Amino acid sequence: MADAYCSDCKRSTEVVFDHSAGDTVCSECGLVLEAHSIDETSEWRTFANESGDNDPVRVGGPSNPLLTDGGLSTVISKPNGASGDFLSSSLGRWQNRGSNPDRTLIQAFKTIATILGLVATIKDRANEIYKKVEDQKSIRGRNQDAILAACLYIACRQEDKPRTVKEICSVANGATKKEIGRAKEYIVKQLEVEMGQSMEMGTIHAGDFLRRFCSHLGMTNQAVKAAQEAVQKSEELDIRRSPISVAAAVIYMITQLSDEKKLLRDISLATGVAEGTIRNSYKDLYPYATRLIPTWYAKEEDLRNLCSP
C-alpha cells in the first residue's frame, strides 16, 4: 500500500493496487484513482521442466555469434520416465539423426566455462581462440583437454590476467603441463599462419602473480605491500629469471624478515615453483636486498642478518 491524493476524500489516503485490473483504488472511499495502468516491474514465472525447480528465467540464453545458428536453435528434450510418449520419442530420434555442426563447439564452450571460475571476458576470449583453431580442422586426434586448457592459458595472457601453466593444469581434466605447453605452441603457430603475423600474447610480470600467491600463503597486508614494492623494484634489475620465479623468491625474502616465516616447501606449493628454482632465484636477488626491501618494512640491521643463500 502507498499514499496518494483522493479527489473525493480531499486529502492523501492509502491506496491499493489491483494488479489484475491495473487499477489504483482509494482504501477509504473506494474511488478508482487510476485505471488500466501498466505494471513495469519484472514478471517472474517458472518455465522449468521440474515443478519443484524455482527457476525464474523467462527466456533462453543470449545469442552466441560463434555458433552457426547463434545458439538459438530448439532442442527437443527426452521424454520423462522409462516409457515416454511415442510422439516425443519419434521427434527425439529424428533430432538425433540430424547432424549438429556446433555439437563439438557447444561441449567445448561448456568445459571452458567451468574451468577456474574466471570472468566472462576471459572465457569469451578462450571461446574465440578455440573457434578459430577448430575451424581449421587441424585439432582432430589431439588431446582435447590440453587444447581447451591451452586456449584458456592464452586468453588469460591476452586479457592481462595471466595464470601459470600449473594453475591451468590443476583443472585441465588430466592434461599434463607438457601436453598443455605443446598445445599452446601448436595453437599459437596455427593462428599466426592464419593471421600472417606474430600473435600478441601480452607481457607477464612478477606482480601479476604476487597477490594471488601471497593470499595462498596467508600473508599479512603489510608483508604483501612490501613484496609488491620489492617486485616492482626487481624489474629495474637484470635478473634473468622467469617472473613466477622472481615472485616466489621475493616472497621467500619478505617472509624471512617477518615474525611469521614461511617454509620453502610451503612457498613452493603455493607458487608451483620448485624449491631449487626458488633457492637459485633468491641467490640472484640477495645482493640487491637493500635496494629491494622497503626501509619501512625492514631496518638495515635486519637486512644484514638476512640469511644468506
mmCIF file of C-alpha atoms in Angstrom:
data_model
loop_
_atom_site.group_PDB
_atom_site.id
_atom_site.type_symbol
_atom_site.label_atom_id
_atom_site.label_comp_id
_atom_site.label_asym_id
_atom_site.label_seq_id
_atom_site.Cartn_x
_atom_site.Cartn_y
_atom_site.Cartn_z
ATOM 1 C CA MET A 1 0.000 0.000 0.000
ATOM 2 C CA ALA A 2 1.039 3.600 -0.652
ATOM 3 C CA ASP A 3 -0.288 7.109 -0.193
ATOM 4 C CA ALA A 4 -1.967 9.177 -2.932
ATOM 5 C CA TYR A 5 -4.289 12.181 -3.116
ATOM 6 C CA CYS A 6 -8.001 11.235 -3.346
ATOM 7 C CA SER A 7 -10.253 13.805 -5.046
ATOM 8 C CA ASP A 8 -13.314 12.559 -3.088
ATOM 9 C CA CYS A 9 -11.669 12.465 0.337
ATOM 10 C CA LYS A 10 -9.889 15.770 -0.426
ATOM 11 C CA ARG A 11 -6.683 14.532 1.206
ATOM 12 C CA SER A 12 -3.906 11.974 0.888
ATOM 13 C CA THR A 13 -5.119 8.476 1.688
ATOM 14 C CA GLU A 14 -3.783 4.977 1.438
ATOM 15 C CA VAL A 15 -4.378 3.328 -1.929
ATOM 16 C CA VAL A 16 -4.488 -0.297 -3.018
ATOM 17 C CA PHE A 17 -3.088 -1.554 -6.321
ATOM 18 C CA ASP A 18 -5.250 -4.106 -8.139
ATOM 19 C CA HIS A 19 -2.607 -5.744 -10.354
ATOM 20 C CA SER A 20 -5.075 -7.952 -12.232
ATOM 21 C CA ALA A 21 -7.164 -4.973 -13.400
ATOM 22 C CA GLY A 22 -4.424 -2.348 -13.359
ATOM 23 C CA ASP A 23 -6.457 -0.076 -11.050
ATOM 24 C CA THR A 24 -5.360 2.143 -8.190
ATOM 25 C CA VAL A 25 -8.171 2.293 -5.609
ATOM 26 C CA CYS A 26 -8.622 4.545 -2.572
ATOM 27 C CA SER A 27 -8.757 2.340 0.540
ATOM 28 C CA GLU A 28 -11.272 4.641 2.311
ATOM 29 C CA CYS A 29 -13.925 5.606 -0.268
ATOM 30 C CA GLY A 30 -13.212 3.013 -2.960
ATOM 31 C CA LEU A 31 -12.744 5.560 -5.755
ATOM 32 C CA VAL A 32 -10.661 4.297 -8.679
ATOM 33 C CA LEU A 33 -7.938 6.910 -8.937
ATOM 34 C CA GLU A 34 -6.172 5.353 -11.932
ATOM 35 C CA ALA A 35 -7.334 2.644 -14.314
ATOM 36 C CA HIS A 36 -5.538 0.269 -16.689
ATOM 37 C CA SER A 37 -2.082 1.280 -15.528
ATOM 38 C CA ILE A 38 0.886 -0.627 -16.916
ATOM 39 C CA ASP A 39 2.975 -2.676 -14.485
ATOM 40 C CA GLU A 40 6.594 -2.069 -15.497
ATOM 41 C CA THR A 41 8.136 -4.369 -12.881
ATOM 42 C CA SER A 42 9.661 -7.741 -13.767
ATOM 43 C CA GLU A 43 7.289 -10.613 -14.394
ATOM 44 C CA TRP A 44 8.932 -13.699 -12.956
ATOM 45 C CA ARG A 45 7.467 -17.046 -13.875
ATOM 46 C CA THR A 46 8.830 -20.561 -13.729
ATOM 47 C CA PHE A 47 9.262 -22.379 -17.043
ATOM 48 C CA ALA A 48 11.465 -25.195 -15.753
ATOM 49 C CA ASN A 49 10.688 -28.814 -16.561
ATOM 50 C CA GLU A 50 10.530 -29.786 -12.910
ATOM 51 C CA SER A 51 7.745 -28.167 -10.898
ATOM 52 C CA GLY A 52 9.946 -28.040 -7.808
ATOM 53 C CA ASP A 53 12.707 -26.154 -9.603
ATOM 54 C CA ASN A 54 12.440 -22.491 -8.636
ATOM 55 C CA ASP A 55 13.863 -21.095 -11.850
ATOM 56 C CA PRO A 56 12.545 -17.577 -12.614
ATOM 57 C CA VAL A 57 14.184 -17.325 -16.039
ATOM 58 C CA ARG A 58 11.672 -16.320 -18.725
ATOM 59 C CA VAL A 59 13.915 -16.568 -21.774
ATOM 60 C CA GLY A 60 16.815 -18.618 -23.069
ATOM 61 C CA GLY A 61 20.442 -17.629 -23.081
ATOM 62 C CA PRO A 62 21.863 -14.803 -25.212
ATOM 63 C CA SER A 63 22.802 -15.417 -28.825
ATOM 64 C CA ASN A 64 26.305 -16.703 -29.452
ATOM 65 C CA PRO A 65 27.889 -15.372 -32.670
ATOM 66 C CA LEU A 66 30.441 -18.196 -32.587
ATOM 67 C CA LEU A 67 27.741 -20.795 -33.291
ATOM 68 C CA THR A 68 26.161 -21.399 -36.687
ATOM 69 C CA ASP A 69 22.594 -20.678 -35.519
ATOM 70 C CA GLY A 70 23.621 -18.191 -32.855
ATOM 71 C CA GLY A 71 22.775 -20.745 -30.175
ATOM 72 C CA LEU A 72 19.062 -20.074 -30.626
ATOM 73 C CA SER A 73 18.005 -23.427 -32.049
ATOM 74 C CA THR A 74 15.357 -25.548 -30.324
ATOM 75 C CA VAL A 75 16.328 -28.851 -28.740
ATOM 76 C CA ILE A 76 13.687 -31.498 -28.049
ATOM 77 C CA SER A 77 14.224 -32.956 -24.592
ATOM 78 C CA LYS A 78 13.993 -36.652 -23.845
ATOM 79 C CA PRO A 79 10.666 -37.979 -22.549
ATOM 80 C CA ASN A 80 10.327 -38.367 -18.790
ATOM 81 C CA GLY A 81 10.350 -41.845 -17.329
ATOM 82 C CA ALA A 82 11.257 -45.187 -18.854
ATOM 83 C CA SER A 83 8.261 -45.253 -21.207
ATOM 84 C CA GLY A 84 7.829 -41.924 -22.966
ATOM 85 C CA ASP A 85 5.235 -40.582 -25.301
ATOM 86 C CA PHE A 86 5.523 -42.003 -28.835
ATOM 87 C CA LEU A 87 5.455 -38.560 -30.459
ATOM 88 C CA SER A 88 8.189 -37.244 -28.201
ATOM 89 C CA SER A 89 10.277 -40.356 -28.798
ATOM 90 C CA SER A 90 9.885 -40.037 -32.574
ATOM 91 C CA LEU A 91 10.806 -36.368 -32.561
ATOM 92 C CA GLY A 92 13.796 -37.140 -30.376
ATOM 93 C CA ARG A 93 15.008 -39.821 -32.798
ATOM 94 C CA TRP A 94 14.611 -37.511 -35.777
ATOM 95 C CA GLN A 95 16.564 -34.822 -33.978
ATOM 96 C CA ASN A 96 19.385 -37.201 -33.123
ATOM 97 C CA ARG A 97 19.607 -38.272 -36.761
ATOM 98 C CA GLY A 98 20.266 -34.721 -37.806
ATOM 99 C CA SER A 99 23.874 -33.581 -37.620
ATOM 100 C CA ASN A 100 24.578 -30.609 -35.385
ATOM 101 C CA PRO A 101 27.712 -28.841 -36.690
ATOM 102 C CA ASP A 102 28.100 -26.995 -33.405
ATOM 103 C CA ARG A 103 27.955 -30.029 -31.126
ATOM 104 C CA THR A 104 31.729 -30.045 -30.540
ATOM 105 C CA LEU A 105 31.819 -26.287 -30.020
ATOM 106 C CA ILE A 106 28.977 -26.327 -27.507
ATOM 107 C CA GLN A 107 30.673 -29.035 -25.465
ATOM 108 C CA ALA A 108 33.999 -27.180 -25.595
ATOM 109 C CA PHE A 109 32.389 -23.901 -24.502
ATOM 110 C CA LYS A 110 30.717 -25.668 -21.567
ATOM 111 C CA THR A 111 34.059 -27.089 -20.464
ATOM 112 C CA ILE A 112 35.800 -23.717 -20.717
ATOM 113 C CA ALA A 113 33.006 -22.098 -18.680
ATOM 114 C CA THR A 114 33.676 -24.445 -15.755
ATOM 115 C CA ILE A 115 37.464 -24.026 -15.603
ATOM 116 C CA LEU A 116 38.870 -21.903 -12.750
ATOM 117 C CA GLY A 117 35.728 -19.760 -12.444
ATOM 118 C CA LEU A 118 37.261 -16.901 -14.432
ATOM 119 C CA VAL A 119 35.495 -13.731 -15.548
ATOM 120 C CA ALA A 120 33.330 -13.716 -18.667
ATOM 121 C CA THR A 121 35.793 -11.702 -20.774
ATOM 122 C CA ILE A 122 38.481 -14.381 -20.423
ATOM 123 C CA LYS A 123 36.030 -17.190 -21.166
ATOM 124 C CA ASP A 124 34.757 -15.366 -24.255
ATOM 125 C CA ARG A 125 38.312 -14.848 -25.492
ATOM 126 C CA ALA A 126 39.089 -18.546 -24.917
ATOM 127 C CA ASN A 127 35.954 -19.480 -26.871
ATOM 128 C CA GLU A 128 37.050 -17.285 -29.776
ATOM 129 C CA ILE A 129 40.515 -18.856 -29.824
ATOM 130 C CA TYR A 130 39.092 -22.370 -29.791
ATOM 131 C CA LYS A 131 36.619 -21.486 -32.555
ATOM 132 C CA LYS A 132 39.424 -20.213 -34.810
ATOM 133 C CA VAL A 133 41.510 -23.340 -34.265
ATOM 134 C CA GLU A 134 38.531 -25.674 -34.652
ATOM 135 C CA ASP A 135 37.568 -24.045 -37.950
ATOM 136 C CA GLN A 136 40.944 -25.091 -39.363
ATOM 137 C CA LYS A 137 40.047 -28.755 -38.716
ATOM 138 C CA SER A 138 43.596 -29.317 -37.509
ATOM 139 C CA ILE A 139 42.998 -30.417 -33.907
ATOM 140 C CA ARG A 140 41.388 -33.755 -34.684
ATOM 141 C CA GLY A 141 43.194 -36.558 -32.922
ATOM 142 C CA ARG A 142 44.852 -34.206 -30.442
ATOM 143 C CA ASN A 143 44.303 -34.114 -26.695
ATOM 144 C CA GLN A 144 41.077 -32.118 -26.374
ATOM 145 C CA ASP A 145 41.614 -31.306 -22.687
ATOM 146 C CA ALA A 146 45.077 -29.937 -23.440
ATOM 147 C CA ILE A 147 43.717 -27.844 -26.335
ATOM 148 C CA LEU A 148 40.997 -26.308 -24.144
ATOM 149 C CA ALA A 149 43.456 -25.619 -21.323
ATOM 150 C CA ALA A 150 45.889 -24.002 -23.767
ATOM 151 C CA CYS A 151 43.127 -21.776 -25.161
ATOM 152 C CA LEU A 152 42.342 -20.628 -21.644
ATOM 153 C CA TYR A 153 46.023 -20.017 -20.883
ATOM 154 C CA ILE A 154 46.388 -17.841 -23.997
ATOM 155 C CA ALA A 155 43.153 -15.976 -23.198
ATOM 156 C CA CYS A 156 44.390 -15.162 -19.688
ATOM 157 C CA ARG A 157 47.633 -13.805 -21.130
ATOM 158 C CA GLN A 158 45.849 -11.674 -23.713
ATOM 159 C CA GLU A 159 43.425 -10.263 -21.125
ATOM 160 C CA ASP A 160 46.320 -9.304 -18.805
ATOM 161 C CA LYS A 161 45.165 -11.806 -16.166
ATOM 162 C CA PRO A 162 47.859 -14.468 -16.584
ATOM 163 C CA ARG A 163 47.760 -17.816 -14.842
ATOM 164 C CA THR A 164 50.637 -20.233 -14.508
ATOM 165 C CA VAL A 165 50.596 -23.420 -16.549
ATOM 166 C CA LYS A 166 50.463 -25.357 -13.290
ATOM 167 C CA GLU A 167 47.317 -23.488 -12.212
ATOM 168 C CA ILE A 168 45.676 -24.290 -15.539
ATOM 169 C CA CYS A 169 46.929 -27.872 -15.339
ATOM 170 C CA SER A 170 45.265 -28.398 -11.947
ATOM 171 C CA VAL A 171 41.818 -28.102 -13.570
ATOM 172 C CA ALA A 172 42.596 -29.491 -17.021
ATOM 173 C CA ASN A 173 40.942 -32.911 -16.587
ATOM 174 C CA GLY A 174 44.198 -34.830 -16.512
ATOM 175 C CA ALA A 175 46.197 -32.956 -19.156
ATOM 176 C CA THR A 176 49.846 -32.619 -18.130
ATOM 177 C CA LYS A 177 51.961 -29.453 -18.158
ATOM 178 C CA LYS A 178 53.953 -30.811 -21.100
ATOM 179 C CA GLU A 179 50.778 -31.548 -23.086
ATOM 180 C CA ILE A 180 49.364 -28.094 -22.366
ATOM 181 C CA GLY A 181 52.656 -26.473 -23.327
ATOM 182 C CA ARG A 182 52.748 -28.348 -26.626
ATOM 183 C CA ALA A 183 49.110 -27.487 -27.313
ATOM 184 C CA LYS A 184 49.805 -23.823 -26.600
ATOM 185 C CA GLU A 185 52.729 -23.731 -29.020
ATOM 186 C CA TYR A 186 50.655 -25.505 -31.661
ATOM 187 C CA ILE A 187 47.697 -23.116 -31.307
ATOM 188 C CA VAL A 188 49.930 -20.048 -31.482
ATOM 189 C CA LYS A 189 51.619 -21.402 -34.609
ATOM 190 C CA GLN A 190 48.287 -22.152 -36.296
ATOM 191 C CA LEU A 191 46.829 -18.735 -35.522
ATOM 192 C CA GLU A 192 49.982 -16.952 -36.655
ATOM 193 C CA VAL A 193 49.747 -18.773 -40.012
ATOM 194 C CA GLU A 194 46.095 -17.717 -40.308
ATOM 195 C CA MET A 195 46.747 -14.076 -39.384
ATOM 196 C CA GLY A 196 50.001 -13.837 -41.313
ATOM 197 C CA GLN A 197 51.701 -12.123 -38.398
ATOM 198 C CA SER A 198 53.027 -12.850 -34.951
ATOM 199 C CA MET A 199 50.415 -13.389 -32.254
ATOM 200 C CA GLU A 200 50.326 -10.929 -29.360
ATOM 201 C CA MET A 201 50.398 -12.841 -26.084
ATOM 202 C CA GLY A 202 50.888 -9.999 -23.651
ATOM 203 C CA THR A 203 53.843 -9.475 -21.338
ATOM 204 C CA ILE A 204 53.761 -11.101 -17.925
ATOM 205 C CA HIS A 205 55.289 -9.573 -14.811
ATOM 206 C CA ALA A 206 56.042 -10.956 -11.397
ATOM 207 C CA GLY A 207 53.433 -8.630 -9.932
ATOM 208 C CA ASP A 208 50.707 -10.370 -11.942
ATOM 209 C CA PHE A 209 51.042 -13.445 -9.734
ATOM 210 C CA LEU A 210 52.255 -11.968 -6.464
ATOM 211 C CA ARG A 211 48.990 -11.072 -4.717
ATOM 212 C CA ARG A 212 47.441 -14.451 -5.546
ATOM 213 C CA PHE A 213 50.489 -16.307 -4.215
ATOM 214 C CA CYS A 214 50.528 -14.199 -1.038
ATOM 215 C CA SER A 215 46.853 -14.952 -0.491
ATOM 216 C CA HIS A 216 47.508 -18.689 -0.742
ATOM 217 C CA LEU A 217 50.186 -18.330 1.950
ATOM 218 C CA GLY A 218 48.012 -16.222 4.262
ATOM 219 C CA MET A 219 50.497 -13.346 4.427
ATOM 220 C CA THR A 220 49.656 -10.106 6.227
ATOM 221 C CA ASN A 221 48.692 -6.950 4.330
ATOM 222 C CA GLN A 222 51.945 -5.291 5.391
ATOM 223 C CA ALA A 223 54.008 -8.179 4.040
ATOM 224 C CA VAL A 224 52.034 -8.190 0.792
ATOM 225 C CA LYS A 225 52.603 -4.478 0.316
ATOM 226 C CA ALA A 226 56.341 -4.879 0.945
ATOM 227 C CA ALA A 227 56.501 -7.758 -1.526
ATOM 228 C CA GLN A 228 54.714 -5.696 -4.176
ATOM 229 C CA GLU A 229 57.209 -2.849 -3.804
ATOM 230 C CA ALA A 230 60.119 -5.286 -3.964
ATOM 231 C CA VAL A 231 58.775 -6.896 -7.127
ATOM 232 C CA GLN A 232 58.367 -3.527 -8.810
ATOM 233 C CA LYS A 233 61.969 -2.616 -7.996
ATOM 234 C CA SER A 234 63.191 -6.002 -9.226
ATOM 235 C CA GLU A 235 62.037 -5.119 -12.754
ATOM 236 C CA GLU A 236 64.774 -2.469 -12.849
ATOM 237 C CA LEU A 237 67.414 -5.147 -12.312
ATOM 238 C CA ASP A 238 68.862 -7.541 -14.863
ATOM 239 C CA ILE A 239 67.530 -10.693 -13.195
ATOM 240 C CA ARG A 240 67.290 -13.366 -15.872
ATOM 241 C CA ARG A 241 64.639 -15.431 -14.199
ATOM 242 C CA SER A 242 61.017 -16.051 -15.070
ATOM 243 C CA PRO A 243 58.519 -13.640 -13.459
ATOM 244 C CA ILE A 244 56.979 -16.510 -11.496
ATOM 245 C CA SER A 245 60.361 -17.491 -10.056
ATOM 246 C CA VAL A 246 61.106 -13.867 -9.128
ATOM 247 C CA ALA A 247 57.734 -13.565 -7.375
ATOM 248 C CA ALA A 248 58.407 -16.740 -5.384
ATOM 249 C CA ALA A 249 61.923 -15.590 -4.440
ATOM 250 C CA VAL A 250 60.659 -12.170 -3.314
ATOM 251 C CA ILE A 251 58.000 -13.822 -1.155
ATOM 252 C CA TYR A 252 60.667 -16.018 0.442
ATOM 253 C CA MET A 253 62.851 -12.975 1.117
ATOM 254 C CA ILE A 254 59.998 -10.948 2.629
ATOM 255 C CA THR A 255 58.794 -13.771 4.860
ATOM 256 C CA GLN A 256 62.312 -14.327 6.221
ATOM 257 C CA LEU A 257 62.187 -10.775 7.601
ATOM 258 C CA SER A 258 58.834 -11.226 9.321
ATOM 259 C CA ASP A 259 57.827 -12.927 12.521
ATOM 260 C CA GLU A 260 55.741 -15.434 10.558
ATOM 261 C CA LYS A 261 58.401 -17.117 8.467
ATOM 262 C CA LYS A 262 57.251 -19.403 5.676
ATOM 263 C CA LEU A 263 58.955 -22.667 4.847
ATOM 264 C CA LEU A 264 60.466 -23.007 1.413
ATOM 265 C CA ARG A 265 58.303 -26.079 0.899
ATOM 266 C CA ASP A 266 55.108 -24.100 1.577
ATOM 267 C CA ILE A 267 56.133 -21.335 -0.836
ATOM 268 C CA SER A 268 56.873 -23.959 -3.480
ATOM 269 C CA LEU A 269 53.413 -25.485 -3.080
ATOM 270 C CA ALA A 270 51.664 -22.094 -3.214
ATOM 271 C CA THR A 271 53.547 -20.812 -6.267
ATOM 272 C CA GLY A 272 54.113 -24.040 -8.192
ATOM 273 C CA VAL A 273 57.838 -23.259 -8.421
ATOM 274 C CA ALA A 274 60.345 -25.951 -7.475
ATOM 275 C CA GLU A 275 62.297 -25.399 -4.258
ATOM 276 C CA GLY A 276 65.601 -25.468 -6.114
ATOM 277 C CA THR A 277 64.401 -22.816 -8.561
ATOM 278 C CA ILE A 278 63.259 -20.561 -5.710
ATOM 279 C CA ARG A 279 66.609 -21.010 -3.973
ATOM 280 C CA ASN A 280 68.579 -20.115 -7.119
ATOM 281 C CA SER A 281 66.362 -17.080 -7.819
ATOM 282 C CA TYR A 282 66.850 -15.974 -4.227
ATOM 283 C CA LYS A 283 70.625 -16.166 -4.747
ATOM 284 C CA ASP A 284 70.287 -13.782 -7.696
ATOM 285 C CA LEU A 285 68.169 -11.331 -5.688
ATOM 286 C CA TYR A 286 70.140 -11.485 -2.433
ATOM 287 C CA PRO A 287 72.880 -8.984 -3.453
ATOM 288 C CA TYR A 288 70.177 -6.386 -4.129
ATOM 289 C CA ALA A 289 68.225 -6.934 -0.907
ATOM 290 C CA THR A 290 68.923 -3.435 0.428
ATOM 291 C CA ARG A 291 67.535 -1.943 -2.778
ATOM 292 C CA LEU A 292 64.510 -4.227 -2.998
ATOM 293 C CA ILE A 293 63.185 -4.335 0.567
ATOM 294 C CA PRO A 294 61.352 -1.131 1.615
ATOM 295 C CA THR A 295 63.019 0.679 4.519
ATOM 296 C CA TRP A 296 59.685 0.957 6.347
ATOM 297 C CA TYR A 297 59.411 -2.828 6.390
ATOM 298 C CA ALA A 298 62.909 -3.825 7.499
ATOM 299 C CA LYS A 299 65.779 -1.925 9.056
ATOM 300 C CA GLU A 300 69.296 -2.073 7.680
ATOM 301 C CA GLU A 301 70.484 -4.280 10.530
ATOM 302 C CA ASP A 302 67.654 -6.708 9.804
ATOM 303 C CA LEU A 303 68.788 -6.903 6.191
ATOM 304 C CA ARG A 304 72.338 -7.643 7.320
ATOM 305 C CA ASN A 305 71.006 -10.510 9.390
ATOM 306 C CA LEU A 306 69.029 -11.838 6.436
ATOM 307 C CA CYS A 307 70.032 -15.427 5.908
ATOM 308 C CA SER A 308 72.453 -15.852 3.018
ATOM 309 C CA PRO A 309 71.604 -18.277 0.230
#
